[in-house]
C-alpha positions as YAML, in Angstrom:
chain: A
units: angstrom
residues:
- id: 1
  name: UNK
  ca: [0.97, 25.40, -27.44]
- id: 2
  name: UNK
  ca: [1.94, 21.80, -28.94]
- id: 3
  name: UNK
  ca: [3.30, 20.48, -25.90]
- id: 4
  name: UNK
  ca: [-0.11, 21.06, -23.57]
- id: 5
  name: UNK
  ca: [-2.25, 19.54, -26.73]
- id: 6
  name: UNK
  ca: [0.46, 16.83, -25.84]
- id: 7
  name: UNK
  ca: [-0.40, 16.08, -22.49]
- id: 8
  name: UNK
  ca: [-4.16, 16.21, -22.69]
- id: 9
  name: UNK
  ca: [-3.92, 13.64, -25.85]
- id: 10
  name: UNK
  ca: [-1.79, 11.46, -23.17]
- id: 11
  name: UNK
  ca: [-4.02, 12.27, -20.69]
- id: 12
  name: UNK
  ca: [-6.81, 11.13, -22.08]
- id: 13
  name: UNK
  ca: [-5.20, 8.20, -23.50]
- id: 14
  name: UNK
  ca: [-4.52, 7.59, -19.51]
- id: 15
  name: UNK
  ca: [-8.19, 8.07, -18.42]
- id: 16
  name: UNK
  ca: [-9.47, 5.54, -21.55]
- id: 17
  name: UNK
  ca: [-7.12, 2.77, -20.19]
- id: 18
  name: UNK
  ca: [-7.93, 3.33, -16.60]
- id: 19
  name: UNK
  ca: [-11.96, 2.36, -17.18]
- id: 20
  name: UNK
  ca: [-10.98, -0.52, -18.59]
- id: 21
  name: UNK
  ca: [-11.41, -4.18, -16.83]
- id: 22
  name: UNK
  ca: [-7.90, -5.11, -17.18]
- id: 23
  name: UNK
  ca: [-6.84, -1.71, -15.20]
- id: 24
  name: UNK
  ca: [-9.04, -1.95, -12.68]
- id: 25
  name: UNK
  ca: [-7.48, -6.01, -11.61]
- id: 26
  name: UNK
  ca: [-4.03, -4.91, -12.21]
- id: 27
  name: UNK
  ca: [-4.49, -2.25, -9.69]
- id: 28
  name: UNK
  ca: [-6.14, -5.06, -7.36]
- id: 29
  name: UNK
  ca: [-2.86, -7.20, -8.12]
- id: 30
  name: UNK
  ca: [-0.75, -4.23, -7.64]
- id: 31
  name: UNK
  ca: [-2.18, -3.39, -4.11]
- id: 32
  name: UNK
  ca: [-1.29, -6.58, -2.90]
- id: 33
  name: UNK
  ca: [1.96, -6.94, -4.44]
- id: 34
  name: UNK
  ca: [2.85, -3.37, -3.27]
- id: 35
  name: UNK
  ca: [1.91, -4.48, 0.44]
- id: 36
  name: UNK
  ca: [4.62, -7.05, 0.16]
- id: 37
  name: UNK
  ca: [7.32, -6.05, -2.55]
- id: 38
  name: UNK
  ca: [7.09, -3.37, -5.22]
- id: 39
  name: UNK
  ca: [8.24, 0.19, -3.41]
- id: 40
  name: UNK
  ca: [5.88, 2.07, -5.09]
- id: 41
  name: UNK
  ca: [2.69, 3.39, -3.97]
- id: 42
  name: UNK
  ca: [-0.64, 2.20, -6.01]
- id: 43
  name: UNK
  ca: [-2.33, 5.99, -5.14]
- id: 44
  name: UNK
  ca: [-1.88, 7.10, -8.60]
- id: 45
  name: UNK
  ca: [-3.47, 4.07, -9.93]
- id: 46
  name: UNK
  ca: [-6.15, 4.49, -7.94]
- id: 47
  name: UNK
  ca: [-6.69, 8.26, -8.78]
- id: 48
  name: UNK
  ca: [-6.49, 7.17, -12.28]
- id: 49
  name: UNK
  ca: [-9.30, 4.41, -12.10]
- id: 50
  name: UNK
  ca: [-11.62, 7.32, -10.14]
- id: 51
  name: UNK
  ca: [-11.06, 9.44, -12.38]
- id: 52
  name: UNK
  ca: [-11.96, 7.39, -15.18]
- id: 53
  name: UNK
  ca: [-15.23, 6.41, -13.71]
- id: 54
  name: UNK
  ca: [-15.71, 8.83, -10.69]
- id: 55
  name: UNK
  ca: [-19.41, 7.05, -9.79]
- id: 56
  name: UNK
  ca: [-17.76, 3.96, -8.61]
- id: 57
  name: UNK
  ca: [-14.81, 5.34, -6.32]
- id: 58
  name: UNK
  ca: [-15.96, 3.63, -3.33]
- id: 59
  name: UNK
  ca: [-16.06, 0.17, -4.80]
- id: 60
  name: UNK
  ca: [-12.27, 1.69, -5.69]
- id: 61
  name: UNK
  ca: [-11.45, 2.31, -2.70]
- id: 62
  name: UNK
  ca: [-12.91, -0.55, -0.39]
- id: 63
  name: UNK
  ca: [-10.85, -2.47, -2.96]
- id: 64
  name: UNK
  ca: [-7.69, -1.40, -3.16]
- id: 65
  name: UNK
  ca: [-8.06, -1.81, 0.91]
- id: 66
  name: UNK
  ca: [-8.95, -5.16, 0.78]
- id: 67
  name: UNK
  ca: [-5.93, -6.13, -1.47]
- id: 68
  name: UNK
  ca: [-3.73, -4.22, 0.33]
- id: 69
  name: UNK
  ca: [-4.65, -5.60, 3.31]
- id: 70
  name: UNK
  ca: [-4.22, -9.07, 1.93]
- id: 71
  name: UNK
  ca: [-0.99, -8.49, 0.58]
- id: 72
  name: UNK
  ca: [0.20, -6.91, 4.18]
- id: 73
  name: UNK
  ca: [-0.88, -10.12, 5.72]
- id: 74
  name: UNK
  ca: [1.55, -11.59, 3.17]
- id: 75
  name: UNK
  ca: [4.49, -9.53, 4.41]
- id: 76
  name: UNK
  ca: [3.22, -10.61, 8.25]
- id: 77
  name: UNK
  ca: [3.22, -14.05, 7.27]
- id: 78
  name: UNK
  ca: [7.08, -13.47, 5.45]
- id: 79
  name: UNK
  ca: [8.31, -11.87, 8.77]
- id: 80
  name: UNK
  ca: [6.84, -14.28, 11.21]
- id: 81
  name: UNK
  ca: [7.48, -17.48, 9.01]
- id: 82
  name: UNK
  ca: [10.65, -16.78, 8.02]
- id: 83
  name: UNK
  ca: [12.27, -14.27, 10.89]
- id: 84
  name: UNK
  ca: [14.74, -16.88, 11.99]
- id: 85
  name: UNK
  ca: [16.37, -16.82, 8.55]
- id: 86
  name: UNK
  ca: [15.83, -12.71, 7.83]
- id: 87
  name: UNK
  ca: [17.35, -13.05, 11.64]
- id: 88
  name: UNK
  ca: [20.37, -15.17, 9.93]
- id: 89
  name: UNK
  ca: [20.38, -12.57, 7.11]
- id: 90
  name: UNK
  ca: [20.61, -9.77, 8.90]
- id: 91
  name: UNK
  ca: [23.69, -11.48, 11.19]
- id: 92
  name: UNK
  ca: [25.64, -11.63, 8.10]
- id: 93
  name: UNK
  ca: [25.60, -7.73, 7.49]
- id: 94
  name: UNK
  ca: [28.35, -5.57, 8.82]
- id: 95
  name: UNK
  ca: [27.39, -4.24, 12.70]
- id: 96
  name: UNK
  ca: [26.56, -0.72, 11.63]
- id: 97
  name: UNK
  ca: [23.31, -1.96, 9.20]
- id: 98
  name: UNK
  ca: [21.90, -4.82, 11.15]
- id: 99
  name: UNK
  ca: [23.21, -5.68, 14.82]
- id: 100
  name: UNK
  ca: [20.92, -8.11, 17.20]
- id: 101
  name: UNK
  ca: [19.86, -4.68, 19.40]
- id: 102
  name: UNK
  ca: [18.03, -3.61, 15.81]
- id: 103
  name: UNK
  ca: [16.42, -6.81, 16.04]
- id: 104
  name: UNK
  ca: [15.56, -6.80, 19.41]
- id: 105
  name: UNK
  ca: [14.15, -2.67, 19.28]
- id: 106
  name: UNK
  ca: [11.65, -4.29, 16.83]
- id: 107
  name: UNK
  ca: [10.66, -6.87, 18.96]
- id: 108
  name: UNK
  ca: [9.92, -4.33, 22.11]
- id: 109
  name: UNK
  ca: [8.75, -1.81, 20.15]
- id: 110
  name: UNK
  ca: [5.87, -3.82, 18.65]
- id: 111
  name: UNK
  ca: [5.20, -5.02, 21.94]
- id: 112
  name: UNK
  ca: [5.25, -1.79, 23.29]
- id: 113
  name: UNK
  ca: [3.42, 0.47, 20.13]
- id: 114
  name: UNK
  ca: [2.20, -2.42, 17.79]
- id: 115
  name: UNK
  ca: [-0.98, -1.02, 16.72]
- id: 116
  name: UNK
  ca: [-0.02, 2.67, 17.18]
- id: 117
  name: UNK
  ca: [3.17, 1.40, 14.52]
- id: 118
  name: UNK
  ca: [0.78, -0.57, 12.50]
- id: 119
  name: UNK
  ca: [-2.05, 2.35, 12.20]
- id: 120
  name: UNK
  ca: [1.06, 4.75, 11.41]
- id: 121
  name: UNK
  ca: [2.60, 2.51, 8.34]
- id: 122
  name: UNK
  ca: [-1.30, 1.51, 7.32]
- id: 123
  name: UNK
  ca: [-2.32, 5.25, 6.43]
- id: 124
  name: UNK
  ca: [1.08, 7.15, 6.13]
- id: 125
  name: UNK
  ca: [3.61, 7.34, 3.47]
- id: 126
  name: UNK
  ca: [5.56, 4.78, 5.25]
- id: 127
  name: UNK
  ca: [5.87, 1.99, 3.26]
- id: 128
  name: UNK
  ca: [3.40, -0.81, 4.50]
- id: 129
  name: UNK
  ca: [5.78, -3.44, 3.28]
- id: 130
  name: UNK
  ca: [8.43, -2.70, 5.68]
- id: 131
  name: UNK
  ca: [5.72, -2.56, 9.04]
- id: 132
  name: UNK
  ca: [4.21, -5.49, 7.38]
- id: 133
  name: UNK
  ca: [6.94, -7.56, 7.67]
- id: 134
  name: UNK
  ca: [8.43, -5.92, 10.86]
- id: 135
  name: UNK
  ca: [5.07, -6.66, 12.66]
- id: 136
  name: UNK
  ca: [5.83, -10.45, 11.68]
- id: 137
  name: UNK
  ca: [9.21, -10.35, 13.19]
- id: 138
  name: UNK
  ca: [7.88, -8.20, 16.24]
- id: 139
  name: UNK
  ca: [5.49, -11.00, 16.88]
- id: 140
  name: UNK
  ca: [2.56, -8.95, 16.77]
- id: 141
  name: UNK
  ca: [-0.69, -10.84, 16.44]
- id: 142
  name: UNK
  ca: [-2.41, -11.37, 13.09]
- id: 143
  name: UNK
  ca: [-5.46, -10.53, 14.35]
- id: 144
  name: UNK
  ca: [-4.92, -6.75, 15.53]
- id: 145
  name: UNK
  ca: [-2.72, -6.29, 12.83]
- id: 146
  name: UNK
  ca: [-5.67, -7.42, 10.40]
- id: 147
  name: UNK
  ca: [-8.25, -5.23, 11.85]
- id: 148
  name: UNK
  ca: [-5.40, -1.92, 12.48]
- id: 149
  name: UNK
  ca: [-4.63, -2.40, 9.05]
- id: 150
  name: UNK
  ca: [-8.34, -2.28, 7.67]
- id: 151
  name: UNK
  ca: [-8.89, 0.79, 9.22]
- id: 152
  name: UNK
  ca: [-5.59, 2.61, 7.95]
- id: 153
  name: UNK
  ca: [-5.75, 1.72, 4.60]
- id: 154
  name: UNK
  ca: [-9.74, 1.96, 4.42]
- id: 155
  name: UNK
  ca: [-9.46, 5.53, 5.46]
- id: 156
  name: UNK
  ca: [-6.02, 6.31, 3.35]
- id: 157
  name: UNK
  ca: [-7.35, 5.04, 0.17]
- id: 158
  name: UNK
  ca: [-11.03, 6.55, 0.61]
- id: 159
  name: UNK
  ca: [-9.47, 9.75, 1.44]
- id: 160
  name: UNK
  ca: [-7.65, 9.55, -1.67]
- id: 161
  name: UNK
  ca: [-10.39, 8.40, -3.72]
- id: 162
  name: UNK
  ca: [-12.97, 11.01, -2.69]
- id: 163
  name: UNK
  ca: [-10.35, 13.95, -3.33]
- id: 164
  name: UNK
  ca: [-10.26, 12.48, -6.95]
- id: 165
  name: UNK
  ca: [-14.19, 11.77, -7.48]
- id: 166
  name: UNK
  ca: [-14.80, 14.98, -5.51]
- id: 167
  name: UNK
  ca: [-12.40, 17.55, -6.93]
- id: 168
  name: UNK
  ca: [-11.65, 15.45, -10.45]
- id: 169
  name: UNK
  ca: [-9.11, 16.20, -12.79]
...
């Protein structure tokens, strides 16, 4: 079977790269940068990095939180420092994509369900990015957005990294 000898030589070659230094602050630098613009997840990095050295998954995991949550104050910063122009932006689309009842709905519904909506894009698939900036625009404070957002991602990412250290490979 040629192509499964295949996949375990890339495999490992995955594993060797993933306990290196370098991998381990890239992932760091991804986790913020994925809390404010790439649209992919950093999961499999982090999977990757536990797996490669299962005994420090915590220190993984309390990391990749940490950025995150550094890189979603970023996107709360973009959407509350610059909503009057993303308000602007959004004018300039046609009615059906952006219209100023969109805007408002944000507005009331972080006002109504901030950290409920918060919580929800901290340890869901949702894409932090976009609740990120949205709780910028909403107005929500930085404060309960800082502290929601530690506990979401803290539990998503250790829930991730103990399935890897726990059930490995």
């Amino acid at each position: 079977m040629p192509i499964w000898r295949f996949l375990k030589k890339q495999y490992d070659l995955l594993i060797r790269v993933a306990a290196t230094k370098l991998a381990v602050r890239s992932m760091y630098l991804f986790a913020v940068l994925e809390s404010i613009i790439i649209p992919f997840p950093v999961d499999p990095l982090l999977v990757a990095t536990v797996l490669a050295r299962p005994a420090r998954w915590r220190q993984f995991a309390i990391g990749c939180a940490s950025a995150s949550v550094i890189g979603g104050v970023g996107g709360w910063a973009i959407g509350r420092f610059f909503s009057l122009h993303i308000h602007d932006g959004l004018a300039v689309l046609p009615a059906k994509l952006a219209t100023p009842a969109t805007y408002a709905a944000v507005e009331t519904g972080f006002a109504e369900f901030g950290i409920f909506l918060v919580f929800l894009g901290a340890f869901s698939p949702v894409p932090y990015k976009i609740i990120a900036i949205s709780a910028g625009l909403g107005g929500f404070g930085l404060v309960p957005f800082v502290l929601t957002s530690i506990i979401g991602r803290g539990l998503r990412f250790a829930i991730i990294a103990a399935i890897a250290r726990h059930n490995g490979n």
